[in-house]
Every structure is written in structure tokens, then in C-alpha cells.
Amino acid sequence: MSDCYTFASVLFEIGLNSGEKKQSKQNMKKGLFVLFVLVMSLRVMYANECAEAHVQTPSAMGDVKEGFMISGHVIEKESEEDIPYASVLIVGTDRGTMSNEAGQFQFKNLAEGSYVLRVSAVGYKTLEKTITVGGEYMAVVHFPLAEENFMVDEVVVSASRSEVSRRDAPVVVSVLSPILFETVNSTDLAKSLNFQSGLRVENNCQNCGFPQVRINGLDGPYSQILINSRPIISALGGVYGLEQIPTNMIDRVEVVRGGGSALFGANAVGGTINIITKDPISNSFQVSSTLSNLGGKSWEQYMGANVSLVAKDNSYGIAMYQSYRNRNPYDHDGDSFSELGLLNLNTFGFRAYYRPTQFGRLNVEYHTTNELRRGGNKFDLQPHQTDITEQTKHIINSGGVSYDQFWDEYKHKLSAYASVQHTDRDSYYGAQRDTAAYGKTNDLTWVAGAMYVGNYTRFLFAPSTFTGGLEYQHNALHDIMVGYGRDMQQDVRIASAFVQNEWRMSDFTLLAGGRMDKHNLIEHPILSPRVNLLYKPRDSFQARLTYSTGFRAPQAYDEDLHVTAVGGEGVLITLADGLREERSNSYSGSVDYTTTFGHWAANVLVEGFYTGLDHVFVLEDKGHNEEGYAIKERRNGSGARVYGANLDAKLAHGKEAVLSLGFTAQRSRYNEPEEWSERQFTSRMMRTPDYYGYFTFTSEPVKNFGFSLSGTYTGSMIVPHYAGFIAEDRMETTPHFFDLGAKLNYTFILHDHIKLQVNGGVQNILGHFQGDLDRGEFRDSGYFYGPTQHRTVFVGVKILN
């Protein structure tokens, strides 16, 4: 126990400022000591269970006989035709493969014992079988898959940091897949997130196109964006990050609304968006290109490519992606100032693995982004020669490495990981030909940690899965803008420990745990508990209850790094003296029901949520600084509450007709009116509609031909409108918007299973767009709401195997 505690203490000590108070250190150590005494006590109690389960240590694994094989065949249940490219996974491990063109697959070099194989394919119900190998060299098994109208049991990791069927997850996890990306013709993450209830993406700037996602009505900084479960996207990276993530790098996006995902960070008050990148599973490739015209005025080109290579024995593999996107500036109202800025974006990356042993896996990934975005006017001139320009040049490099070690027939797993992201940004945020508005930002974020997951036959009163780990995050940011009098260095260090235990009973699953964080900008450590209860009497019905807490630290930068221009002058944001962290308490309950009638299938999910915020952050006008720039101060308000309900529904008749829709009704209110402009107050949170939703409809009426319809609805909301183009600040009430899109596609089968798909369609068919835009150099660039793009026509082509 002393070794464990010493290691944990070292991690927490390096997260403290050398000048912090001695009392703060003592409080932190006491809190950490209590947490780890609990962990080690649990482990001692688990010891008897380990003995009952005949746990093997890693050193004993060499005595296990290896060399057995499982050979399988995946077919359609009714026609018995082969199903190519089905995903085959050994449950509880990271070993997986894909069926070949004939629907066949193999696993080699297996140890003697029993394995649960899970087979899934798009359009089919997932099937699991237990296979025992030993005695005979090869076990042969057939997997007849029945057609499924829509997926309701995807494998997810965002519920408990371990792979689990979505139906068995103790919290509601929503999944966005490449099928959705194709349906709505999305090339980046920002265009995809609107098609999930409780989520809404908006463009917050006329000049640079700064996108922000809101979960259950809370601003972007209340949500946590992860890449492969790692919190590697910094405050700076989150400003434009949603548009910088291409969909062709994504295998799926897992969304947890509310604070039920506290294991990933207590600051995920609004929710968690976990981006799972594509893993190498089979030898495959894909190339695609799309050409779009925005409002008959501006062109956008996109090209993307993917390739995946895997060894025959599945011992190593690599998946690579590349994307290119170029968009010309779009001026909607003819005032020569852009509503959508110029964008030139190049991305490249890969994810690879190597298995040195049957029970171990090394994972490596790398991503790089090179982006230029610019908004304003006079694009042929240098930024300081224009009336307004907001321009950024990003060079982003990120990567990660992790190692997973299993033992005792994959009942136990120990993982160690480290990820890093570096951003180099040159910027110009200026108006009225300001030569001093250039800036330079350097941002480095890294995270490292270790996690143990153990499955036990019984702990206290039921079989259980224990998860515990340590994590350390560091972000160092240096931002210089001479013209704005800003030379700021921000250093954020968070040392964390987390534990949870999940008990599985006949109809119930109970998950309880917590996370302790020591943030260097907060004197005391913060403990954030979570409790989740799942009631599942049958596969078609799940009911869930969730309670969690969280916090948001009072650091300076999130969207503050985006310096807006209002009335031809810059606006800066400062922090009030004595600013406290925000605290949250979140509650939710849901019912999820799936049924079939004839050839139809339906699923309905209803979720209610409530989040209470204490010491909520608000912005207050503070006049102007010595350089003449407007100052807004972030201070603590009285508090706020966000509550409402989400509805998700699906109805399908095979592939002939699949309808998905979602709707959110909510209220986001301050406990007391807050001042948003001089002597002007509001009790309602700004830029948050009370009602919003989405729908998608896909159909394949004949072989090789399909079409889809999609749309998003945004209800009325209040938006601040600052003086410049208008004479005085005023609060505006926006109209309703409905953004409707359509897409057609046809697939040609070429030689050796090579496919060629051509597609085309229209986004925002009805042309719904903001009708009261500010004009000219004195406009309020932040006064921008509604659909991001006007009517857009597109055509595309894709080649794949």
C-alpha cells in the first residue's frame, strides 16, 4: 500500500505550484489519502474473489498453452448468403477482425479456453456465441445474422471507460456513425452534431466562423471533447476544433449528455463528446471528393482518402486518413463583408497497433492539421490594410501511445497511456486598419495516466467490474497580442484519481464511483461522485437514473481566445478578483423501449434532466482600457438551472425506410437577473432556444440506389446585439428556423468488388438564413445566429472496396 500511495502522491505533488500554501497541500494529501485507502481496501476485499476466480498473474501466462484457432463464417439468416466485412470481436479483449469477401474469418494462436465472439454488420442484428477451444486444433462456427432496421446495441466505451453494449450501459450513450455523416453529407464534426437530441451547434462569429456545441442548453466550455477517451483538446484547440476534425477520421462519436461521465473529467458538466478514430480492422481503401456551391456565390471543395492495412495474423495494423478542404468567403447581403470566411484546411493522421503477445497490445496514433481561416473584407490585401479582418493560421500536431495488458482469460486489464497536442497559431484580430492587432499563440497540452479494470465473480452482493486509475493533465499556453496589451501565460495542471464499481444483478446494474481532482488554480481538491442505476428486465426495455457532480475552473481562456470586433473596436475578457469555480449537481432519468410489429421496428428514448449551477460565470461590461478597447469581466453570478426533456425515436422497415428524429424542450434560466449590458438584465440564458430538434430519413427502394432527407429545427431564442451598426445595445428575439436537406446516391459495382458511388443533393433547401445581419465595418460580428450556410448544392463521387 505504501508504494501505491507514494506513486499517487508524486503525481499529485507535481501538479502543485511551488508557491501554493502549505495548508492547501495538506488538505489535498488528506483527500488523496482517504481516496486511496478506499481503493486499497476494495482491493484487499477483492483478494478472496481473485482466489475463487483462479486469477493468473502476467508472469504465469507463459505457462498457458497457445496455438489454437477459431474459424468462422458469417451469413445472412434467411438467404444464407455470405456477409463480407462483418466486424468480429473477442469480447473482453481488444482482438478483432473482419470477415473477407466470402464472409469468412479466423483467429489464430489462441490459448486453450472459452471465448465469447461478437459479430456485427451494418443492417444486421449483433450476434454473440461462446466458443471453447482445446483438444481439437480448430473450432469451426457459423454466425447467421438476422436483418436489423437500426442499431440499438452498439459497443460503447464512454459509459464506464470499458467496452459495453449500449443496452447494458448504466448511462445513456448516443452514437453518431459514418452512416449519419453520409446521410447529412457532413465533412467535419461541426456539421454532424446537430443530429442528436440535446445537442446544438451554432456559429458565433460572422467573421471567422467560430463554432460552438451546446449540450442540454449549456455553453461549449461546459462540455468536454475527447479523442479516443483522452482530454487532449485544450481551451485553445476547442475554439475552432469542431471544424478541424474531418469525419473521415472518425469511426463513431459517443455522446453522454449531462455529468454521468465523470470518469473522463469532472468539468464535463454539460456532457461528453468522445471521438473514436478509425481502427485498422481489414485491408481496405476509400477515396472521395465533393464540390459545393453556397448560395450561388461561393465554392467549396473537399477531398478525402482512407486506407487500412492489417497483417494476416492480426499482429499489427495501421489505418491512415487524409482530407483537404477549401472554401471561398461567402457574402450573403452584398456589403463586401463575409458571413462565412475563407477556409483552407489540410489534415493527415494514422492509428496503428502491434501485439507483442496474445495478451498485450501497443497502440500509436498521430494527427496533424494545417489551417488558414480568414473573415472580414478585402481578401486580396494584407489584414492590416482592411476595414475588418479576423485571421488565424493553425499548425496542430498531436499524438498518443497506450499499452493494454490482459491476464486471467481477459478478466483483468491494466492500461497505461500518454497523449500530447501542440498548437502554433498566428493571428490577426483587428479593425480600421490596425497594424498592431497581430498575435502569436503557443499551446502545449499533454495527459498521462494508468487504469486498471477487473471483472470479479462476486464483490459484496453481486458480480462486479472495478475500475480505478490515476491521470495527470498539463496545459501551458502563451498568448501575445501587442496591440491589445496582452502578454498572457497560463499554466493549468490537474492531477486526478478515479474509482468506480459496477454491480450486475439479474435485472439491475448499479454503478457508483467518483473522481478527485486537484486543479492548480483552485486551492482545495474537489471530489465529484456519481451514481447510476440501470433497470433492464428484458433486452427491449431499459430505465436509468443518474446523479453526478462537477466543476468548472476559473481559467481565463476558452472562447476568450477569439477576440471579437464590435462597432469597429476590439473586445477583451478579463477575470474578476476572487473568481470562484462553478459547481454543478446533475440529475437525469430515462426510459428506452424497442419493439417490433410485422416487418417494422421502433425505438423510443425519453430522458428528463436537471442541472443546477452554483457561482455561475457571467460577463459584465467594464468600460474601456487605456488602449481604448472594450472590457468585459467574467465574474460569479448568483447561479442557474437548466432542465428539460429529450426525445429520440426511430421507425424502420428494413432498408426501404428508416426514420430517426429527436426533439428537446428545455429551460435555461439564471436564479436572479444578470447584467449583460449597462443597466440591461436578463433571467434567460442567451443564445439558447427552448425548443430544437432534428430528423433523418433514409431509403434504399432498389438495389444500389438510395436517397435521404434530413433537417434541423431551431426555435426562437434571445441574442445580444451590441451597438456599432445599431445605435444602442439591445436584446433581440430570433425567429424559428428549419434547415432541410436532401441527397441522392447510386453505386456501381466495378471489378473485384470495387465500388463507385456518385451522389448529389441540396442543403438548406428552403433557404432559411438570418435576415437582419449587421453590415459594414462597424457591425457586431458576434450577432450571428440560425443556420450557418445558405442554400448549398453539392455533387460528389466516392471509390471504395
mmCIF file of C-alpha atoms in Angstrom, residues 498-677:
data_model
loop_
_atom_site.group_PDB
_atom_site.id
_atom_site.type_symbol
_atom_site.label_atom_id
_atom_site.label_comp_id
_atom_site.label_asym_id
_atom_site.label_seq_id
_atom_site.Cartn_x
_atom_site.Cartn_y
_atom_site.Cartn_z
ATOM 1 C CA PHE A 498 -10.884 7.953 -10.106
ATOM 2 C CA VAL A 499 -12.566 4.789 -8.852
ATOM 3 C CA GLN A 500 -15.871 3.106 -9.583
ATOM 4 C CA ASN A 501 -17.527 -0.253 -9.162
ATOM 5 C CA GLU A 502 -20.327 -1.675 -11.279
ATOM 6 C CA TRP A 503 -22.535 -4.390 -9.792
ATOM 7 C CA ARG A 504 -24.544 -6.558 -12.202
ATOM 8 C CA MET A 505 -27.666 -8.243 -10.843
ATOM 9 C CA SER A 506 -30.434 -10.097 -12.655
ATOM 10 C CA ASP A 507 -32.480 -7.036 -13.627
ATOM 11 C CA PHE A 508 -30.416 -4.210 -12.160
ATOM 12 C CA THR A 509 -26.992 -2.682 -12.655
ATOM 13 C CA LEU A 510 -25.652 -0.292 -10.025
ATOM 14 C CA LEU A 511 -22.617 1.872 -10.716
ATOM 15 C CA ALA A 512 -21.068 4.046 -8.007
ATOM 16 C CA GLY A 513 -17.804 5.916 -8.027
ATOM 17 C CA GLY A 514 -16.104 9.251 -8.019
ATOM 18 C CA ARG A 515 -13.234 11.344 -9.228
ATOM 19 C CA MET A 516 -10.895 13.561 -7.218
ATOM 20 C CA ASP A 517 -9.206 16.472 -9.000
ATOM 21 C CA LYS A 518 -6.524 18.831 -7.726
ATOM 22 C CA HIS A 519 -6.522 21.877 -10.009
ATOM 23 C CA ASN A 520 -3.643 24.304 -9.542
ATOM 24 C CA LEU A 521 -6.000 27.287 -9.923
ATOM 25 C CA ILE A 522 -8.207 26.012 -7.069
ATOM 26 C CA GLU A 523 -6.834 25.812 -3.538
ATOM 27 C CA HIS A 524 -8.654 22.685 -2.436
ATOM 28 C CA PRO A 525 -9.070 19.277 -4.094
ATOM 29 C CA ILE A 526 -12.545 18.575 -5.437
ATOM 30 C CA LEU A 527 -14.338 15.231 -5.105
ATOM 31 C CA SER A 528 -17.024 14.560 -7.724
ATOM 32 C CA PRO A 529 -19.174 11.477 -7.009
ATOM 33 C CA ARG A 530 -21.507 9.749 -9.458
ATOM 34 C CA VAL A 531 -24.261 7.126 -9.041
ATOM 35 C CA ASN A 532 -26.056 5.342 -11.884
ATOM 36 C CA LEU A 533 -28.837 2.761 -11.751
ATOM 37 C CA LEU A 534 -29.984 0.653 -14.724
ATOM 38 C CA TYR A 535 -33.162 -1.421 -14.663
ATOM 39 C CA LYS A 536 -33.282 -3.911 -17.540
ATOM 40 C CA PRO A 537 -35.918 -6.648 -17.125
ATOM 41 C CA ARG A 538 -35.507 -7.614 -20.803
ATOM 42 C CA ASP A 539 -33.398 -6.613 -23.796
ATOM 43 C CA SER A 540 -36.136 -4.408 -25.232
ATOM 44 C CA PHE A 541 -36.541 -2.183 -22.157
ATOM 45 C CA GLN A 542 -34.098 -0.113 -20.090
ATOM 46 C CA ALA A 543 -34.753 2.513 -17.421
ATOM 47 C CA ARG A 544 -31.949 4.605 -15.942
ATOM 48 C CA LEU A 545 -31.384 7.069 -13.087
ATOM 49 C CA THR A 546 -28.253 9.204 -12.790
ATOM 50 C CA TYR A 547 -26.753 11.626 -10.270
ATOM 51 C CA SER A 548 -23.411 13.368 -10.688
ATOM 52 C CA THR A 549 -21.491 16.453 -9.665
ATOM 53 C CA GLY A 550 -18.848 18.508 -11.453
ATOM 54 C CA PHE A 551 -16.978 21.772 -11.551
ATOM 55 C CA ARG A 552 -15.594 24.332 -13.983
ATOM 56 C CA ALA A 553 -12.336 26.072 -13.085
ATOM 57 C CA PRO A 554 -11.972 29.881 -13.340
ATOM 58 C CA GLN A 555 -9.283 29.902 -16.011
ATOM 59 C CA ALA A 556 -9.087 32.770 -18.459
ATOM 60 C CA TYR A 557 -9.246 31.049 -21.793
ATOM 61 C CA ASP A 558 -11.879 29.184 -23.652
ATOM 62 C CA GLU A 559 -13.711 31.112 -26.352
ATOM 63 C CA ASP A 560 -11.974 34.211 -24.902
ATOM 64 C CA LEU A 561 -9.110 33.476 -27.283
ATOM 65 C CA HIS A 562 -11.483 34.555 -30.022
ATOM 66 C CA VAL A 563 -11.293 38.360 -29.875
ATOM 67 C CA THR A 564 -14.448 39.660 -31.469
ATOM 68 C CA ALA A 565 -14.901 43.005 -33.203
ATOM 69 C CA VAL A 566 -17.917 45.120 -32.324
ATOM 70 C CA GLY A 567 -18.529 48.526 -33.873
ATOM 71 C CA GLY A 568 -15.009 48.560 -35.281
ATOM 72 C CA GLU A 569 -13.300 48.035 -31.895
ATOM 73 C CA GLY A 570 -11.834 45.005 -30.134
ATOM 74 C CA VAL A 571 -13.432 43.416 -27.085
ATOM 75 C CA LEU A 572 -11.339 41.687 -24.405
ATOM 76 C CA ILE A 573 -12.400 39.493 -21.498
ATOM 77 C CA THR A 574 -10.778 39.631 -18.052
ATOM 78 C CA LEU A 575 -11.277 37.694 -14.806
ATOM 79 C CA ALA A 576 -12.712 39.291 -11.661
ATOM 80 C CA ASP A 577 -10.701 39.196 -8.442
ATOM 81 C CA GLY A 578 -11.656 36.252 -6.243
ATOM 82 C CA LEU A 579 -13.402 34.402 -9.057
ATOM 83 C CA ARG A 580 -14.562 31.004 -7.746
ATOM 84 C CA GLU A 581 -15.036 27.753 -9.589
ATOM 85 C CA GLU A 582 -18.515 26.844 -10.767
ATOM 86 C CA ARG A 583 -20.078 23.781 -9.148
ATOM 87 C CA SER A 584 -22.838 21.611 -10.571
ATOM 88 C CA ASN A 585 -25.319 18.951 -9.491
ATOM 89 C CA SER A 586 -26.951 16.954 -12.275
ATOM 90 C CA TYR A 587 -29.899 14.551 -12.232
ATOM 91 C CA SER A 588 -31.427 12.579 -15.078
ATOM 92 C CA GLY A 589 -33.844 9.743 -15.680
ATOM 93 C CA SER A 590 -34.712 7.904 -18.885
ATOM 94 C CA VAL A 591 -36.762 5.123 -20.416
ATOM 95 C CA ASP A 592 -35.607 3.284 -23.560
ATOM 96 C CA TYR A 593 -38.005 0.889 -25.318
ATOM 97 C CA THR A 594 -37.617 -1.167 -28.515
ATOM 98 C CA THR A 595 -40.363 -3.187 -30.208
ATOM 99 C CA THR A 596 -41.251 -4.853 -33.491
ATOM 100 C CA PHE A 597 -44.592 -5.269 -35.276
ATOM 101 C CA GLY A 598 -44.668 -7.207 -38.501
ATOM 102 C CA HIS A 599 -41.767 -6.074 -40.660
ATOM 103 C CA TRP A 600 -41.475 -2.798 -38.753
ATOM 104 C CA ALA A 601 -39.228 -1.969 -35.811
ATOM 105 C CA ALA A 602 -39.417 1.013 -33.466
ATOM 106 C CA ASN A 603 -37.372 2.514 -30.655
ATOM 107 C CA VAL A 604 -38.263 5.363 -28.291
ATOM 108 C CA LEU A 605 -35.993 7.027 -25.716
ATOM 109 C CA VAL A 606 -37.364 9.673 -23.342
ATOM 110 C CA GLU A 607 -34.968 11.432 -20.977
ATOM 111 C CA GLY A 608 -35.543 14.119 -18.357
ATOM 112 C CA PHE A 609 -32.660 16.180 -16.996
ATOM 113 C CA TYR A 610 -31.912 18.870 -14.426
ATOM 114 C CA THR A 611 -28.621 20.661 -13.747
ATOM 115 C CA GLY A 612 -28.127 23.223 -11.015
ATOM 116 C CA LEU A 613 -25.141 25.584 -11.246
ATOM 117 C CA ASP A 614 -23.650 27.498 -8.319
ATOM 118 C CA HIS A 615 -21.347 30.533 -8.746
ATOM 119 C CA VAL A 616 -22.168 30.535 -12.468
ATOM 120 C CA PHE A 617 -19.823 32.550 -14.714
ATOM 121 C CA VAL A 618 -21.333 35.680 -16.300
ATOM 122 C CA LEU A 619 -19.876 38.592 -18.320
ATOM 123 C CA GLU A 620 -20.252 42.220 -17.267
ATOM 124 C CA ASP A 621 -19.303 45.406 -19.151
ATOM 125 C CA LYS A 622 -16.392 47.246 -17.502
ATOM 126 C CA GLY A 623 -15.911 50.136 -19.918
ATOM 127 C CA HIS A 624 -12.637 50.553 -21.837
ATOM 128 C CA ASN A 625 -8.971 50.056 -21.064
ATOM 129 C CA GLU A 626 -6.148 52.548 -21.635
ATOM 130 C CA GLU A 627 -5.724 51.390 -25.229
ATOM 131 C CA GLY A 628 -9.404 52.114 -25.909
ATOM 132 C CA TYR A 629 -10.590 48.511 -26.172
ATOM 133 C CA ALA A 630 -13.882 47.444 -24.608
ATOM 134 C CA ILE A 631 -13.511 45.257 -21.498
ATOM 135 C CA LYS A 632 -15.896 42.567 -20.289
ATOM 136 C CA GLU A 633 -15.248 40.976 -16.891
ATOM 137 C CA ARG A 634 -16.044 37.391 -16.038
ATOM 138 C CA ARG A 635 -17.459 37.165 -12.538
ATOM 139 C CA ASN A 636 -19.562 34.802 -10.443
ATOM 140 C CA GLY A 637 -23.309 35.179 -10.751
ATOM 141 C CA SER A 638 -25.979 34.006 -8.367
ATOM 142 C CA GLY A 639 -26.468 30.626 -10.007
ATOM 143 C CA ALA A 640 -28.525 28.998 -12.738
ATOM 144 C CA ARG A 641 -30.647 25.983 -13.544
ATOM 145 C CA VAL A 642 -31.100 24.058 -16.773
ATOM 146 C CA TYR A 643 -33.861 21.484 -17.060
ATOM 147 C CA GLY A 644 -35.959 19.789 -19.707
ATOM 148 C CA ALA A 645 -36.542 16.609 -21.693
ATOM 149 C CA ASN A 646 -35.036 14.905 -24.733
ATOM 150 C CA LEU A 647 -36.944 12.604 -27.071
ATOM 151 C CA ASP A 648 -35.302 10.242 -29.566
ATOM 152 C CA ALA A 649 -37.377 7.949 -31.792
ATOM 153 C CA LYS A 650 -36.664 5.550 -34.656
ATOM 154 C CA LEU A 651 -39.001 3.718 -37.025
ATOM 155 C CA ALA A 652 -37.799 1.371 -39.739
ATOM 156 C CA HIS A 653 -38.956 -1.105 -42.368
ATOM 157 C CA GLY A 654 -35.773 -2.879 -43.396
ATOM 158 C CA LYS A 655 -33.620 -0.693 -45.630
ATOM 159 C CA GLU A 656 -36.669 0.530 -47.513
ATOM 160 C CA ALA A 657 -37.479 3.214 -44.944
ATOM 161 C CA VAL A 658 -35.606 4.339 -41.822
ATOM 162 C CA LEU A 659 -36.813 7.417 -39.908
ATOM 163 C CA SER A 660 -34.935 8.928 -36.954
ATOM 164 C CA LEU A 661 -35.976 12.042 -35.095
ATOM 165 C CA GLY A 662 -35.172 13.883 -31.921
ATOM 166 C CA PHE A 663 -36.630 16.835 -30.048
ATOM 167 C CA THR A 664 -35.556 18.825 -26.989
ATOM 168 C CA ALA A 665 -37.736 21.023 -24.788
ATOM 169 C CA GLN A 666 -35.827 22.860 -22.078
ATOM 170 C CA ARG A 667 -35.418 25.955 -19.946
ATOM 171 C CA SER A 668 -32.093 27.674 -19.161
ATOM 172 C CA ARG A 669 -32.552 30.339 -16.522
ATOM 173 C CA TYR A 670 -30.443 32.347 -14.066
ATOM 174 C CA ASN A 671 -31.604 32.305 -10.441
ATOM 175 C CA GLU A 672 -31.501 36.113 -10.475
ATOM 176 C CA PRO A 673 -31.392 38.550 -13.427
ATOM 177 C CA GLU A 674 -27.830 39.083 -14.664
ATOM 178 C CA GLU A 675 -26.490 42.227 -16.320
ATOM 179 C CA TRP A 676 -25.446 41.623 -19.950
ATOM 180 C CA SER A 677 -25.040 45.283 -20.918
#
